[in-house]
mmCIF file of N, CA and C in Angstrom:
data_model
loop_
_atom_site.group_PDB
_atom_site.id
_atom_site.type_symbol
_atom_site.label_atom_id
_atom_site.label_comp_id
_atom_site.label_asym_id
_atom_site.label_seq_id
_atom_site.Cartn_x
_atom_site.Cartn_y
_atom_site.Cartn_z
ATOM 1 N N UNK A 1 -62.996 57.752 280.816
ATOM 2 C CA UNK A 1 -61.909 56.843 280.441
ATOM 3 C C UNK A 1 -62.483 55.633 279.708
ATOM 4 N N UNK A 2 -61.574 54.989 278.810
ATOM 5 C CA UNK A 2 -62.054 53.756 278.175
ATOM 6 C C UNK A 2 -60.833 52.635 278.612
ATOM 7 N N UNK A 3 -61.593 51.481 278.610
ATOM 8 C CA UNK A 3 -61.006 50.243 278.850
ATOM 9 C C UNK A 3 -60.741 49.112 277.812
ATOM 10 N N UNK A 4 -59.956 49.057 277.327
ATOM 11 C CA UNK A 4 -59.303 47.981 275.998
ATOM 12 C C UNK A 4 -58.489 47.107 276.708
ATOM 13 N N UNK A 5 -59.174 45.688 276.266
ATOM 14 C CA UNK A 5 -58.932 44.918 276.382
ATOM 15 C C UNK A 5 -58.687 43.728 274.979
ATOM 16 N N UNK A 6 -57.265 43.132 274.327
ATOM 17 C CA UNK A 6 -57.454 42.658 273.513
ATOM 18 C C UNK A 6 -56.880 41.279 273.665
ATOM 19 N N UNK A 7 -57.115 40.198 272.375
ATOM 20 C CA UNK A 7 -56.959 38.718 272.526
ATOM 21 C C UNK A 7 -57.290 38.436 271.117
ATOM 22 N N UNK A 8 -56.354 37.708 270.646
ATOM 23 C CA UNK A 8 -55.948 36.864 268.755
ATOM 24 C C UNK A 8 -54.395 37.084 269.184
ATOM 25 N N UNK A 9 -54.496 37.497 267.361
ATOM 26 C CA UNK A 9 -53.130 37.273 267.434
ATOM 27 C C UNK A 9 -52.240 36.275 267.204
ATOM 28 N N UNK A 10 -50.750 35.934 267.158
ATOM 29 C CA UNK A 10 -49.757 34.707 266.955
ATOM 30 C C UNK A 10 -49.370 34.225 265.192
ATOM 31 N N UNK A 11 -48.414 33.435 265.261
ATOM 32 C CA UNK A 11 -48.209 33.300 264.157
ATOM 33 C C UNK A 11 -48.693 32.611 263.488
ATOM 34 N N UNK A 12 -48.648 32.673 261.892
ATOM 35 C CA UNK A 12 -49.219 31.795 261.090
ATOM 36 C C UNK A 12 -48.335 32.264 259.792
ATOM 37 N N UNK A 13 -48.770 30.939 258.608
ATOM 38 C CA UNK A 13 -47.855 31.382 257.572
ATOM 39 C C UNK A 13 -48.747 32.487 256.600
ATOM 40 N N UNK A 14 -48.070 32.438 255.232
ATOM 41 C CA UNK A 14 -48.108 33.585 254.119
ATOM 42 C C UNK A 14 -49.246 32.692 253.669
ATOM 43 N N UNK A 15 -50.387 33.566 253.327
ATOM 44 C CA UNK A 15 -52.206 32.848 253.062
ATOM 45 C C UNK A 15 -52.975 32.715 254.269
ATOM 46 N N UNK A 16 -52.304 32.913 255.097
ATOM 47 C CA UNK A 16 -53.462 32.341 256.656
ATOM 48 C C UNK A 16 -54.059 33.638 256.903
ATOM 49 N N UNK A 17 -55.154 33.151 258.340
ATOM 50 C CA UNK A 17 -55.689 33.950 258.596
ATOM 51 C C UNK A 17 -55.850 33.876 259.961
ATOM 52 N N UNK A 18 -55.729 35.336 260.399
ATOM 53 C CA UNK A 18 -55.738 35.080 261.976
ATOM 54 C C UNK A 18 -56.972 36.226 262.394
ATOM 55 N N UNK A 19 -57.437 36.204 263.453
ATOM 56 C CA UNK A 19 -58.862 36.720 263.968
ATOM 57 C C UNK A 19 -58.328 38.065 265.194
ATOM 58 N N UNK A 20 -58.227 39.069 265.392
ATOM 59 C CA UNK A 20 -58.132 40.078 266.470
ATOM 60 C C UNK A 20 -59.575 40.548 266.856
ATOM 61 N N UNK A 21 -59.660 40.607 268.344
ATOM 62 C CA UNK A 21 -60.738 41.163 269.287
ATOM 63 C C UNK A 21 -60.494 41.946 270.389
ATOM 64 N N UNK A 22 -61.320 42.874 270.472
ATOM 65 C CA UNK A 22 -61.093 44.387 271.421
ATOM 66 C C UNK A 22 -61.959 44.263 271.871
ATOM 67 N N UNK A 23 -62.294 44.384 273.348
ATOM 68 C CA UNK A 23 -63.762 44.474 274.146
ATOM 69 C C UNK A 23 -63.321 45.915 274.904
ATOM 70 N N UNK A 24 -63.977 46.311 274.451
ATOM 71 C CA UNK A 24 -64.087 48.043 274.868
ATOM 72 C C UNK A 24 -65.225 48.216 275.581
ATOM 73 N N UNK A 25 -65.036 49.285 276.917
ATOM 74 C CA UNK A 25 -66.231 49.681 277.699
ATOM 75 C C UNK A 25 -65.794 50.849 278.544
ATOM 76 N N UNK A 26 -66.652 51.558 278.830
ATOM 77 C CA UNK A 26 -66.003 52.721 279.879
ATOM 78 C C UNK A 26 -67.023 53.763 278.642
ATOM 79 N N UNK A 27 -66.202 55.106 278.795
ATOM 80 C CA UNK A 27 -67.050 56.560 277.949
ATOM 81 C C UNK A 27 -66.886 56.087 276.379
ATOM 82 N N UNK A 28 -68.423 56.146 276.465
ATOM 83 C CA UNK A 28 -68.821 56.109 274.555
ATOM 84 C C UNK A 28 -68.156 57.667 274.096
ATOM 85 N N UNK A 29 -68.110 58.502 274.575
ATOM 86 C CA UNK A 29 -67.596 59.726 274.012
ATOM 87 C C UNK A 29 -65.992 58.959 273.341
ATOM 88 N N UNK A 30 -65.133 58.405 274.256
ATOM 89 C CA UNK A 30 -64.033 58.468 274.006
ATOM 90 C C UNK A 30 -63.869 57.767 272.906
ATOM 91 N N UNK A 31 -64.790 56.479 272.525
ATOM 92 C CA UNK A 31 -64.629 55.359 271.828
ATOM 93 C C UNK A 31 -65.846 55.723 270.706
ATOM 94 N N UNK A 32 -65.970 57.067 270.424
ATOM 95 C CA UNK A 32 -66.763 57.586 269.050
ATOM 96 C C UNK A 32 -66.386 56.649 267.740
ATOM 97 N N UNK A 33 -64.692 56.521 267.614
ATOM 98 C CA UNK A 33 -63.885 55.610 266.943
ATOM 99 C C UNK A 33 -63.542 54.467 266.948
ATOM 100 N N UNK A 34 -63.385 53.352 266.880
ATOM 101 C CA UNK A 34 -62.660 52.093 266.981
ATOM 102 C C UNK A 34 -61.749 51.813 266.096
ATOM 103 N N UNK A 35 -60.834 51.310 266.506
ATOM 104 C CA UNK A 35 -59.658 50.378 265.242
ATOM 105 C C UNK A 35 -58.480 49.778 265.880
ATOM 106 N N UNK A 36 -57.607 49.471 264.877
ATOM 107 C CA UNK A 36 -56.702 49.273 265.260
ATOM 108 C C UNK A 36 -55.461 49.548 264.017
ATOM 109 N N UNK A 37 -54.961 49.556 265.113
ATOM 110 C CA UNK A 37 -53.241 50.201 264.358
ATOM 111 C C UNK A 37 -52.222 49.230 264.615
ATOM 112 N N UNK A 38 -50.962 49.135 263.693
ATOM 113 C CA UNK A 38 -49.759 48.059 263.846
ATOM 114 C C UNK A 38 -48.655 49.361 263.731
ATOM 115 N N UNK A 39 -48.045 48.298 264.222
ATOM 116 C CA UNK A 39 -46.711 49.026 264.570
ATOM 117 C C UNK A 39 -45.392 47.793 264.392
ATOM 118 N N UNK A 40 -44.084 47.943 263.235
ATOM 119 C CA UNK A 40 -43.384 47.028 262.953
ATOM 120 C C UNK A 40 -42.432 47.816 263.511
ATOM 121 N N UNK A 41 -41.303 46.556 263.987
ATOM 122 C CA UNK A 41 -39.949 47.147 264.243
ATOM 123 C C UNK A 41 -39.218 47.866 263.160
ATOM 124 N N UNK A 42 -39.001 48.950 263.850
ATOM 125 C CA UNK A 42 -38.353 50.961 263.233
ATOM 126 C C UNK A 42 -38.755 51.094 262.193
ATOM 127 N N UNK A 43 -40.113 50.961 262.449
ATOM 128 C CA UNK A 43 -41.401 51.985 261.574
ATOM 129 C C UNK A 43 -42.526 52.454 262.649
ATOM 130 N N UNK A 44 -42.974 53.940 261.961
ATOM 131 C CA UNK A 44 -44.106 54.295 262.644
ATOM 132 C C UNK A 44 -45.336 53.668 262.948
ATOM 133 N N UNK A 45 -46.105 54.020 264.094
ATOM 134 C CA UNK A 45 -47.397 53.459 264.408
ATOM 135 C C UNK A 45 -48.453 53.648 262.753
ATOM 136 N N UNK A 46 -49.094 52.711 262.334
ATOM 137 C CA UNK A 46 -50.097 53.181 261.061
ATOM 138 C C UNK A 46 -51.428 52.460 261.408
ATOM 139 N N UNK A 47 -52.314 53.163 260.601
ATOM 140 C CA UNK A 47 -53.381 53.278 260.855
ATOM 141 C C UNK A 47 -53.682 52.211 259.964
ATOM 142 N N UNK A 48 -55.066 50.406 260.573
ATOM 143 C CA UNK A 48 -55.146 49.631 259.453
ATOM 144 C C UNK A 48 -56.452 49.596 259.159
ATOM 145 N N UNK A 49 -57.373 49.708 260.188
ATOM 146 C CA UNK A 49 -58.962 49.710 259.669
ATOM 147 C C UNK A 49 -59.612 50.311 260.986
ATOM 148 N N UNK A 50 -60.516 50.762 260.959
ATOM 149 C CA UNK A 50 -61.238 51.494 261.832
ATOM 150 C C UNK A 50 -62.904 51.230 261.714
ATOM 151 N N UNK A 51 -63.461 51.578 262.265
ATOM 152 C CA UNK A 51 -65.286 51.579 262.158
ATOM 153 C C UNK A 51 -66.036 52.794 263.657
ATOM 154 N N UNK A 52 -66.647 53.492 262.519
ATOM 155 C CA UNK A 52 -67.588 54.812 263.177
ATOM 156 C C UNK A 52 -68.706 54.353 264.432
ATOM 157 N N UNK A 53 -68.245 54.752 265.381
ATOM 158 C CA UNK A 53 -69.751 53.715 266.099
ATOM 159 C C UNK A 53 -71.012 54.874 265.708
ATOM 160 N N UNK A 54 -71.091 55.965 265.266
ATOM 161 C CA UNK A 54 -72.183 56.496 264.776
ATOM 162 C C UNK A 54 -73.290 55.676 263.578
ATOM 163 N N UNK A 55 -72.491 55.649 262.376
ATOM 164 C CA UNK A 55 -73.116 55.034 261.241
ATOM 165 C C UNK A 55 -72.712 53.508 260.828
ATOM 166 N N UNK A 56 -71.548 53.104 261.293
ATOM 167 C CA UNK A 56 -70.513 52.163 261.135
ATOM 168 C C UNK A 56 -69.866 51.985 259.910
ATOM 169 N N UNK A 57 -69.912 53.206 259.804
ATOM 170 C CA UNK A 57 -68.512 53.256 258.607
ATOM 171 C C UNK A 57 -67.423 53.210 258.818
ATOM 172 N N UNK A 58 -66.679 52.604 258.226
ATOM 173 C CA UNK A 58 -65.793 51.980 257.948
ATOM 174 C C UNK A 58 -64.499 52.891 257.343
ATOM 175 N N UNK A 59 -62.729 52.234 257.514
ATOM 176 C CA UNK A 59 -61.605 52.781 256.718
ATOM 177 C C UNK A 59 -60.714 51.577 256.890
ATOM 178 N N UNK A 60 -59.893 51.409 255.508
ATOM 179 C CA UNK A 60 -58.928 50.117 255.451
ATOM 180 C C UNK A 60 -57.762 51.368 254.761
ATOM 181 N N UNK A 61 -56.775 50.533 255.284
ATOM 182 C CA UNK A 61 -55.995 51.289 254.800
ATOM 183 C C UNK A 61 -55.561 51.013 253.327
ATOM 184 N N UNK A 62 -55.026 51.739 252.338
ATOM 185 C CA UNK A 62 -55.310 50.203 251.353
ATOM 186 C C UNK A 62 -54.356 49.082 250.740
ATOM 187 N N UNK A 63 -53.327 49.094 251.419
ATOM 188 C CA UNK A 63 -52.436 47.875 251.928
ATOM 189 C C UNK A 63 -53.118 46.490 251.901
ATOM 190 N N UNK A 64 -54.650 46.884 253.152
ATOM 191 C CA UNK A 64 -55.543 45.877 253.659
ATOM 192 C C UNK A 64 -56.340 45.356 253.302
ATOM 193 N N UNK A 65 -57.115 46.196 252.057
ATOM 194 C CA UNK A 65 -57.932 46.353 251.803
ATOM 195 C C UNK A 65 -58.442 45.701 250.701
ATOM 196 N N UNK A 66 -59.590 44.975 251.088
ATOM 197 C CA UNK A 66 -60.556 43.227 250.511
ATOM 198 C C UNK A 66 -59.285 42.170 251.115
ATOM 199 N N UNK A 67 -58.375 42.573 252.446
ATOM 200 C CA UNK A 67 -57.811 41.104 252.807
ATOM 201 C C UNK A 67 -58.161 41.348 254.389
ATOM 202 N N UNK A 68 -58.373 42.616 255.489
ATOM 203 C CA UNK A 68 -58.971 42.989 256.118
ATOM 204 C C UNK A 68 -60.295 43.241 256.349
ATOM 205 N N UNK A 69 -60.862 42.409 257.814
ATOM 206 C CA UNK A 69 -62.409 43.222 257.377
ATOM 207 C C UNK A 69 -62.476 43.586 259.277
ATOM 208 N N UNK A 70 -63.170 44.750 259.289
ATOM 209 C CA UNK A 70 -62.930 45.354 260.828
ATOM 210 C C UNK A 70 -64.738 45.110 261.293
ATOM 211 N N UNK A 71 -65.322 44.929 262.302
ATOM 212 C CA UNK A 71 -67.096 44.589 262.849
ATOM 213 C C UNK A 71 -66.538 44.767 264.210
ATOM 214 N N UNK A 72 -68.586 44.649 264.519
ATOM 215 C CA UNK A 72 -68.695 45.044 265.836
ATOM 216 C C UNK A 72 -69.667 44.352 266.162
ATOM 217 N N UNK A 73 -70.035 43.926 267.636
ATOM 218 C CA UNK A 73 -71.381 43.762 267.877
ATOM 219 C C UNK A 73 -71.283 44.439 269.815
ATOM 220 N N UNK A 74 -72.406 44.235 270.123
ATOM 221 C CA UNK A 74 -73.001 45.064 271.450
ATOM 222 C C UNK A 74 -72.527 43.564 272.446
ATOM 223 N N UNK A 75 -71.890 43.841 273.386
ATOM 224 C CA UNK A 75 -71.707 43.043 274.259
ATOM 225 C C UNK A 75 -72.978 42.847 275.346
ATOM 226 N N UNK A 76 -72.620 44.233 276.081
ATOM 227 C CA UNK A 76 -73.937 44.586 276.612
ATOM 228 C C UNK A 76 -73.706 46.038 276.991
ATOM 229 N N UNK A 77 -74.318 46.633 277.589
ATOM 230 C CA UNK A 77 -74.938 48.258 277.836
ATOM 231 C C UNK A 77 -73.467 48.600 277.884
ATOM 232 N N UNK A 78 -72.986 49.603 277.334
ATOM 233 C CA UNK A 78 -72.092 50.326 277.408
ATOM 234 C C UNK A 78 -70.870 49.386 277.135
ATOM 235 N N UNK A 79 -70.788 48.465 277.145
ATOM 236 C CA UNK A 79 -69.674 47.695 276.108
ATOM 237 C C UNK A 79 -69.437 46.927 274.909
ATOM 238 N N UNK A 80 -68.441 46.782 273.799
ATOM 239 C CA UNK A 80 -68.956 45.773 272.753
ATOM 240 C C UNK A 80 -67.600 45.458 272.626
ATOM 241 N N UNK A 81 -67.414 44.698 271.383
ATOM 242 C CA UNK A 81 -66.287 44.359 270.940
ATOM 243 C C UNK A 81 -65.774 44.616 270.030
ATOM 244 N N UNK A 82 -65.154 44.629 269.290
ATOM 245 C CA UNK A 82 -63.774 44.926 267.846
ATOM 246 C C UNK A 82 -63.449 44.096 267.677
ATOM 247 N N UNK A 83 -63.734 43.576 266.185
ATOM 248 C CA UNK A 83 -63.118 42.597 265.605
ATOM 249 C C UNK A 83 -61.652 42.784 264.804
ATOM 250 N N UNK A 84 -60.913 42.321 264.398
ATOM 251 C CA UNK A 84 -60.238 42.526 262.966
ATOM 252 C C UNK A 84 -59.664 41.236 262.336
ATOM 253 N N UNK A 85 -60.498 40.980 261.208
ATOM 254 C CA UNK A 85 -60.546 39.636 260.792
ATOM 255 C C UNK A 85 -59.620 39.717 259.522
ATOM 256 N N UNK A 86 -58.304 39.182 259.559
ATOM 257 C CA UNK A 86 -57.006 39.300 258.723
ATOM 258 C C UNK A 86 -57.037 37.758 257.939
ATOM 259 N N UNK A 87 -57.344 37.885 256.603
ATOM 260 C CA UNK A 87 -57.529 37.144 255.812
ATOM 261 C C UNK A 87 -56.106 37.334 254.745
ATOM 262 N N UNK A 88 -55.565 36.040 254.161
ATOM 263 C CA UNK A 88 -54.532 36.188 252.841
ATOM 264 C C UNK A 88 -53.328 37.014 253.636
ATOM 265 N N UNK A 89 -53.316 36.582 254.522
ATOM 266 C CA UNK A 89 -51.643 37.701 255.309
ATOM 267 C C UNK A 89 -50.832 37.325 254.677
ATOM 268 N N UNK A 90 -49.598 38.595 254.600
ATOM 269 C CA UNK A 90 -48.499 38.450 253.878
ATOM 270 C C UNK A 90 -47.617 38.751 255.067
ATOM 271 N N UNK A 91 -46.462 38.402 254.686
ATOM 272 C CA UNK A 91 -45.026 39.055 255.349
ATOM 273 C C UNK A 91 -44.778 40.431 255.743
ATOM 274 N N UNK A 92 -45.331 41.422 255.195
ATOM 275 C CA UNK A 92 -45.174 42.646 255.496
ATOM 276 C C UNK A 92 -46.586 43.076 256.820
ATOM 277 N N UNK A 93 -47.418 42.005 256.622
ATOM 278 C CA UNK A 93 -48.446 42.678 257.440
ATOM 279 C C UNK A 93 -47.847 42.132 259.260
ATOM 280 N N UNK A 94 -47.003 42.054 259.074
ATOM 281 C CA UNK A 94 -45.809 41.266 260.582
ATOM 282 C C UNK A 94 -46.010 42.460 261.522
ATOM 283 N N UNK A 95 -46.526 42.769 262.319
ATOM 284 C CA UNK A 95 -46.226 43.768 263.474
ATOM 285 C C UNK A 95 -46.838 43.638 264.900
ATOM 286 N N UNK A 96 -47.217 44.722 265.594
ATOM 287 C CA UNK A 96 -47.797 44.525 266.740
ATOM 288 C C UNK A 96 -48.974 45.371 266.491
ATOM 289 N N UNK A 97 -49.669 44.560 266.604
ATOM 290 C CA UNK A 97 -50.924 45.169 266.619
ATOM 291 C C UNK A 97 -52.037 46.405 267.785
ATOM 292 N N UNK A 98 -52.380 47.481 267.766
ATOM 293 C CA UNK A 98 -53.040 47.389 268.724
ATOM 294 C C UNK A 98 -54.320 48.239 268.687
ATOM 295 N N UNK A 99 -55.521 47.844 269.442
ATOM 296 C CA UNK A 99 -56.571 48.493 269.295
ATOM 297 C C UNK A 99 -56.750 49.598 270.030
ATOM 298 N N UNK A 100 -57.499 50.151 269.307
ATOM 299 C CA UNK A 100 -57.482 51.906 269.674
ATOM 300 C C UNK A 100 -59.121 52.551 269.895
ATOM 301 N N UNK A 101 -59.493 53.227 270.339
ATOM 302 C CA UNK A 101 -60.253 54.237 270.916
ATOM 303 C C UNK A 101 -60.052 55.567 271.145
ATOM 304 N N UNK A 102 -61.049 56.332 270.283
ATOM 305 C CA UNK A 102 -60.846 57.764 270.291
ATOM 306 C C UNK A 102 -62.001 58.397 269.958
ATOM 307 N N UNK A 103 -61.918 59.627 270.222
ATOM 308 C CA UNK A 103 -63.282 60.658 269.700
ATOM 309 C C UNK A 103 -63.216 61.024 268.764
ATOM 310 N N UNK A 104 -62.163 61.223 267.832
ATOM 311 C CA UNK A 104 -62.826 61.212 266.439
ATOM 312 C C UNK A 104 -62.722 60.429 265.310
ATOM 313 N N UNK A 105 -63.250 60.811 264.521
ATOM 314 C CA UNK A 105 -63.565 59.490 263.177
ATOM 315 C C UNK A 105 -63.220 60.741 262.420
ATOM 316 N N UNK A 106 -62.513 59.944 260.609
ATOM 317 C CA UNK A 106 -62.508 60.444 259.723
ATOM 318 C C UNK A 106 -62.495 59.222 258.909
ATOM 319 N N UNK A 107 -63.125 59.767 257.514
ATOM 320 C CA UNK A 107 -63.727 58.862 256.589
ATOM 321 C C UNK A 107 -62.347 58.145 255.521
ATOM 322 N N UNK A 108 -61.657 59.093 255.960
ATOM 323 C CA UNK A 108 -60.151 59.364 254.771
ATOM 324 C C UNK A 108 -59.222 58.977 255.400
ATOM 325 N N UNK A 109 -59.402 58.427 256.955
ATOM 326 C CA UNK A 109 -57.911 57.972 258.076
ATOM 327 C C UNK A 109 -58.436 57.824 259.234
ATOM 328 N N UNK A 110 -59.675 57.485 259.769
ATOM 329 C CA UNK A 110 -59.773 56.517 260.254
ATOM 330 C C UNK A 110 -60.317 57.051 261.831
ATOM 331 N N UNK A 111 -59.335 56.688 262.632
ATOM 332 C CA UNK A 111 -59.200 56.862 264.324
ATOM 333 C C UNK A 111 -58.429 58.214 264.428
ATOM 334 N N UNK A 112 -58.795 59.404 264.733
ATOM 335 C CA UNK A 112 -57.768 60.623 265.474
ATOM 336 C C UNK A 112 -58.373 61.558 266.898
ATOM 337 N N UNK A 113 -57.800 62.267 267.126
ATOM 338 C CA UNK A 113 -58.124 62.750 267.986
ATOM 339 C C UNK A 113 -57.695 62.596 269.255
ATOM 340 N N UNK A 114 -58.137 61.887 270.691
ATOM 341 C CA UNK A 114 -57.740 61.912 271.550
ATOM 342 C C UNK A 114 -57.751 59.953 271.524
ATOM 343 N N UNK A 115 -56.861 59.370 271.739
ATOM 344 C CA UNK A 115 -56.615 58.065 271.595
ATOM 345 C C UNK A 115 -56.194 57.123 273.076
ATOM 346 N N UNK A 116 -57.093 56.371 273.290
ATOM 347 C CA UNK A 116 -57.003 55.423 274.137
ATOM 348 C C UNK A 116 -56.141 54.021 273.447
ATOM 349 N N UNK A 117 -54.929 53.341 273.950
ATOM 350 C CA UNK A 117 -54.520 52.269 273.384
ATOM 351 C C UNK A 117 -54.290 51.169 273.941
ATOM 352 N N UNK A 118 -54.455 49.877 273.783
ATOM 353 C CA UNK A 118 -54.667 48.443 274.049
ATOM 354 C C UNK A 118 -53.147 48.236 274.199
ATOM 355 N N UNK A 119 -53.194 47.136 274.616
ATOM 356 C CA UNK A 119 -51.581 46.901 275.447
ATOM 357 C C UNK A 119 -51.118 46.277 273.932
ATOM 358 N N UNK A 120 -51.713 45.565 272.963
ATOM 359 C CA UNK A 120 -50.883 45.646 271.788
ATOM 360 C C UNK A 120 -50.631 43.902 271.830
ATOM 361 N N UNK A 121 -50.934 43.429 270.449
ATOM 362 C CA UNK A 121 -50.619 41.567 270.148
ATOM 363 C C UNK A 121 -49.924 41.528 269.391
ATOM 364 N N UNK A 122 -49.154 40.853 269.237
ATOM 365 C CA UNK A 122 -47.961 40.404 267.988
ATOM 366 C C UNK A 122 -48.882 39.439 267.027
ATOM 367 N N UNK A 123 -48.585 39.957 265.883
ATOM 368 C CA UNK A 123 -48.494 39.238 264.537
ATOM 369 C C UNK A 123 -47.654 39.028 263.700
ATOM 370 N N UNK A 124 -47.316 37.595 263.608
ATOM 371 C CA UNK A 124 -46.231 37.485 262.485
ATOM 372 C C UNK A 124 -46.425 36.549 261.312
ATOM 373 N N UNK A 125 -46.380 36.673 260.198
ATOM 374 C CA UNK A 125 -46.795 35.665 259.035
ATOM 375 C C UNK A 125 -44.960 35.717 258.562
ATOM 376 N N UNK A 126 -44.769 34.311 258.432
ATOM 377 C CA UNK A 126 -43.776 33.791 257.629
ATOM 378 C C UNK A 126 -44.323 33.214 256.527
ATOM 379 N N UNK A 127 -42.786 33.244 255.288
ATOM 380 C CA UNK A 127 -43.301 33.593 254.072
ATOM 381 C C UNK A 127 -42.614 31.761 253.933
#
């Protein structure tokens, strides 16, 4: 099992920037993947940036992409953290955010497979 735990988040206006963090620990199997996904009211869950804990490659979706940047560092033995550092937000990037954990990675979409999910932060940018 994996354990997600997250904290950022809140509002800010259209140009700001707000900071998201995931401290993940429990089975490295499960958390092969990291990211996080938003979810807006009556729209589907989507996929926004992710990072490989193998090589640390990377996926933005490209909505996000050069205004998103997703990192990591080692907390300690068997845990680290998830960043997602949201730069130039717009109005549409408004949802709930939440970080994710899973066993697989893809280079083309990110987080799939078997998915662990974070209780989820609100973001809202007014325009």
């Amino acid at each position: 099992a994996v354990q997600l735990v997250e904290s950022g988040g809140g509002s800010v206006q259209a140009g700001g920037s707000l900071k998201l963090s995931c401290t993940a620990s429990g089975s490295t199997y499960m958390r092969n993947c990291m990211g996080w996904f938003r979810q807006a009211p009556g729209k589907e869950r989507e996929a926004v940036a992710a990072i490989y804990s193998g090589d640390g490659g990377t996926y933005y979706r490209d909505s996000v992409k050069d205004r998103f940047t997703i990192s990591r560092d080692n907390v300690e033995n068997r845990m680290y953290r998830v960043y997602l550092d949201m730069d130039s937000l717009k109005p549409e990037d408004t949802a709930m955010y939440y970080c994710a954990a899973a066993t697989d990675w893809y280079i083309d979409r990110g987080c799939a497979g078997q998915i662990t999910w974070g209780q989820g932060t609100q973001v809202t940018v007014s325009s």
